[in-house]
Coordinates of C-alpha atoms in Angstrom, one line a residue:
Chain A
X5 CA -51.5 94.2 -90.4
X6 CA -49.4 91.4 -91.8
X7 CA -45.9 92.3 -92.9
X8 CA -43.3 90.6 -95.2
X9 CA -39.7 91.7 -94.9
X10 CA -37.1 91.3 -97.6
X11 CA -33.4 92.5 -97.8
X12 CA -33.2 95.6 -99.9
X13 CA -30.4 94.2 -102.0
X14 CA -28.6 91.0 -102.9
X15 CA -25.5 90.7 -105.1
X16 CA -24.3 87.6 -106.9
X17 CA -21.6 86.7 -109.4
X18 CA -22.7 85.2 -112.7
X19 CA -23.1 81.5 -112.5
X20 CA -23.4 81.5 -108.7
X21 CA -26.5 80.9 -106.6
X22 CA -28.6 83.8 -105.4
X23 CA -30.9 83.5 -102.4
X24 CA -33.5 86.1 -101.6
X25 CA -35.4 85.7 -98.3
X26 CA -38.8 86.8 -97.2
X27 CA -39.8 86.8 -93.6
X28 CA -43.2 87.0 -91.9
X29 CA -44.9 85.7 -88.8
X30 CA -45.7 82.0 -89.3
X31 CA -45.1 82.5 -93.0
X32 CA -44.7 78.7 -93.5
X33 CA -48.4 78.3 -92.9
X34 CA -49.2 80.4 -96.0
X35 CA -48.5 80.0 -99.7
X36 CA -45.9 82.4 -101.0
X37 CA -45.5 83.7 -104.5
X38 CA -42.4 85.5 -106.0
X39 CA -42.5 88.1 -108.8
X40 CA -39.7 89.4 -111.0
X41 CA -39.8 93.0 -112.2
X42 CA -37.3 94.5 -114.6
X43 CA -36.9 98.2 -115.1
X44 CA -39.9 99.7 -117.0
X45 CA -41.7 96.4 -117.1
X46 CA -44.7 94.8 -115.4
X47 CA -44.1 92.1 -112.8
X48 CA -43.8 88.5 -113.8
X49 CA -44.8 85.5 -111.7
X50 CA -41.8 83.2 -111.2
X51 CA -42.8 81.0 -108.3
X52 CA -46.3 80.2 -106.9
X53 CA -47.4 78.0 -104.0
X54 CA -44.0 78.3 -102.4
X55 CA -42.1 76.2 -105.0
X56 CA -44.0 75.8 -108.2
X57 CA -42.8 77.3 -111.4
X58 CA -45.2 78.7 -114.1
X59 CA -44.6 77.4 -117.6
X60 CA -41.9 79.3 -119.3
X61 CA -39.9 80.1 -116.1
X62 CA -36.4 78.5 -116.2
X63 CA -35.6 75.6 -113.9
X64 CA -32.9 77.7 -112.2
X65 CA -35.7 79.4 -110.3
X66 CA -36.8 77.5 -107.2
X67 CA -38.6 78.3 -103.9
X68 CA -39.1 77.1 -100.4
X69 CA -41.1 78.1 -97.4
X70 CA -40.8 77.0 -93.8
X71 CA -41.2 78.5 -90.3
X72 CA -41.1 82.2 -90.7
X73 CA -39.0 82.4 -93.9
X74 CA -39.5 81.8 -97.6
X75 CA -36.6 81.7 -99.9
X76 CA -36.3 82.3 -103.6
X77 CA -33.2 80.6 -105.0
X78 CA -31.7 81.3 -108.4
X79 CA -29.1 78.7 -109.4
X80 CA -26.5 79.5 -112.0
X81 CA -27.6 83.2 -112.0
X82 CA -27.4 84.9 -115.3
X83 CA -27.1 88.6 -116.2
X84 CA -30.7 88.6 -117.4
X85 CA -31.9 87.7 -113.9
X86 CA -30.9 91.1 -112.6
X87 CA -34.2 92.6 -111.4
X88 CA -36.3 93.5 -108.5
X89 CA -37.9 90.5 -106.8
X90 CA -41.1 90.7 -104.6
X91 CA -42.5 88.0 -102.3
X92 CA -46.3 88.0 -101.7
X93 CA -48.7 86.1 -99.5
X94 CA -52.3 86.4 -98.5
X95 CA -53.6 87.3 -95.1
X96 CA -57.3 87.5 -94.2
X97 CA -58.3 87.8 -97.8
X98 CA -55.9 90.6 -98.7
X99 CA -52.6 90.3 -100.5
X100 CA -49.4 91.5 -98.9
X101 CA -46.1 92.2 -100.8
X102 CA -42.6 92.3 -99.4
X103 CA -40.7 95.5 -99.9
X104 CA -38.7 94.0 -102.7
X105 CA -35.1 93.0 -103.2
X106 CA -32.9 94.4 -105.9
X107 CA -30.7 91.5 -107.3
X108 CA -27.5 92.7 -108.8
X109 CA -25.5 90.3 -111.0
X110 CA -21.9 91.6 -110.8
Chain B
X16 CA -52.9 84.8 -125.4
X17 CA -53.9 86.4 -122.2
X18 CA -54.0 90.2 -122.4
X19 CA -54.8 92.8 -119.9
X20 CA -54.9 96.4 -121.0
X21 CA -55.4 99.2 -118.5
X22 CA -56.6 102.7 -119.4
X23 CA -58.0 105.8 -117.7
X24 CA -54.9 107.1 -115.9
X25 CA -53.9 110.7 -115.9
X26 CA -53.3 113.9 -113.9
X27 CA -56.0 114.7 -111.3
X28 CA -56.1 117.3 -108.5
X29 CA -56.2 116.2 -104.9
X30 CA -59.7 115.4 -103.9
X31 CA -60.6 114.5 -107.4
X32 CA -61.9 111.3 -109.0
X33 CA -60.7 108.9 -111.7
X34 CA -62.0 105.7 -113.1
X35 CA -59.5 103.1 -114.3
X36 CA -60.5 100.3 -116.8
X37 CA -58.9 97.0 -117.6
X38 CA -59.8 95.2 -120.8
X39 CA -59.3 91.5 -120.6
X40 CA -58.9 89.0 -123.5
X41 CA -57.5 85.6 -124.3
X42 CA -59.3 83.8 -121.4
X43 CA -62.7 83.3 -119.9
X44 CA -62.9 86.5 -117.8
X45 CA -65.9 85.4 -115.6
X46 CA -63.9 82.4 -114.3
X47 CA -61.3 84.4 -112.5
X48 CA -60.9 86.7 -109.5
X49 CA -59.1 89.9 -110.5
X50 CA -56.9 92.4 -108.7
X51 CA -55.6 95.9 -108.8
X52 CA -52.0 96.5 -107.7
X53 CA -50.2 99.8 -107.6
X54 CA -46.6 101.0 -107.6
X55 CA -45.6 104.5 -106.5
X56 CA -42.7 106.0 -108.4
X57 CA -39.5 104.2 -107.4
X58 CA -41.3 102.2 -104.8
X59 CA -42.5 98.6 -104.3
X60 CA -45.7 96.8 -105.2
X61 CA -48.9 97.4 -103.1
X62 CA -52.0 95.3 -103.6
X63 CA -55.1 97.6 -103.8
X64 CA -58.2 95.4 -104.2
X65 CA -59.6 92.3 -105.6
X66 CA -63.0 91.0 -106.8
X67 CA -64.6 87.6 -107.1
X68 CA -65.7 86.2 -110.4
X69 CA -69.3 87.2 -109.9
X70 CA -68.5 90.4 -108.0
X71 CA -70.0 88.8 -104.9
X72 CA -66.9 89.4 -102.8
X73 CA -64.5 92.4 -102.8
X74 CA -61.5 93.2 -100.6
X75 CA -59.5 96.4 -100.2
X76 CA -56.3 97.5 -98.6
X77 CA -57.0 99.7 -95.6
X78 CA -55.6 102.8 -97.1
X79 CA -58.2 102.9 -99.9
X80 CA -61.3 101.6 -98.1
X81 CA -64.2 104.0 -98.4
X82 CA -62.5 105.9 -101.3
X83 CA -61.9 103.2 -104.0
X84 CA -64.4 100.8 -105.5
X85 CA -63.6 97.8 -107.6
X86 CA -66.1 96.4 -110.0
X87 CA -66.4 94.3 -113.1
X88 CA -68.6 93.8 -116.2
X89 CA -68.3 90.2 -117.3
X90 CA -70.3 90.9 -120.4
X91 CA -67.6 93.4 -121.5
X92 CA -64.7 91.4 -120.1
X93 CA -63.7 94.5 -118.1
X94 CA -62.4 95.4 -114.7
X95 CA -62.8 98.8 -113.2
X96 CA -61.4 100.9 -110.3
X97 CA -63.3 103.9 -109.3
X98 CA -61.1 106.2 -107.3
X99 CA -62.5 109.1 -105.3
X100 CA -61.1 111.6 -102.8
X101 CA -57.6 111.1 -104.4
X102 CA -54.5 112.0 -102.4
X103 CA -51.0 112.7 -103.4
X104 CA -50.0 109.3 -102.0
X105 CA -52.3 107.6 -104.5
X106 CA -49.9 108.6 -107.2
X107 CA -48.7 105.4 -108.8
X108 CA -48.8 103.1 -111.8
X109 CA -51.9 100.9 -111.4
X110 CA -51.8 97.4 -112.7
X111 CA -54.7 95.0 -113.2
X112 CA -53.8 91.3 -112.6
X113 CA -55.5 88.0 -113.0
X114 CA -55.8 85.9 -109.8
X115 CA -55.5 82.1 -110.1
X116 CA -58.0 81.9 -107.2
X117 CA -59.2 84.0 -104.2
X118 CA -55.9 83.7 -102.4
X119 CA -53.7 82.6 -105.2
X120 CA -51.0 83.9 -107.4
X121 CA -51.3 86.9 -109.7
X122 CA -50.5 85.1 -112.8
X123 CA -50.9 87.8 -115.5
X124 CA -50.4 91.5 -115.3
X125 CA -51.2 94.4 -117.6
X126 CA -48.8 97.1 -118.6
X127 CA -50.1 99.5 -116.1
X128 CA -51.6 103.0 -116.2
X129 CA -50.1 106.0 -114.4
X130 CA -52.2 108.1 -112.0
X131 CA -50.7 111.4 -110.9
X132 CA -52.4 113.3 -108.1
X133 CA -51.1 116.8 -108.0
X134 CA -52.3 120.4 -108.0

């Protein structure tokens, strides 16, 4: 079965750029979505189709996808961005999530 | 405003059954694929199943095939998940989510309902 791999944790200082990676075989040939989940809350879509932002998502969130790696980039990271982030792709009609990355804003 | 409200969770013994419901509002329900996604306590997200607008196609994660059945009632704007032969590892918060297409983003999520499988 298809697998997506994320680093368990990423730390960033306020105002700096955070990058969260998601790796999978030939992932660049699939569309990737990213979800943000804060403690006790439901996931929120922050990036779809690799790099598109839903309405209401701040411009500091961006995404890219090439080769075997997709990347979620948060520019000018704020304390409110501290959360778990999950990448997701589709393979043979079924959805696959990465294991999640805990973003800590120190 | 899009709203998805899950219900039906609770405590069930191993081997038991449970039916989850998701009431949808604020959008034309029969225009969208829908999914169930679960999250075990302290763990990550796991997609469970999805269903086409007209229920003509359904897909499941391998671990629930033959035990869970996804269905919908477009007249009632409702999504369901019938869960049979429940196991301890099915313990999770179950979310319903709206798909933006058959293999597209899960754009809206409900608040989730907790299913606990334990004796």
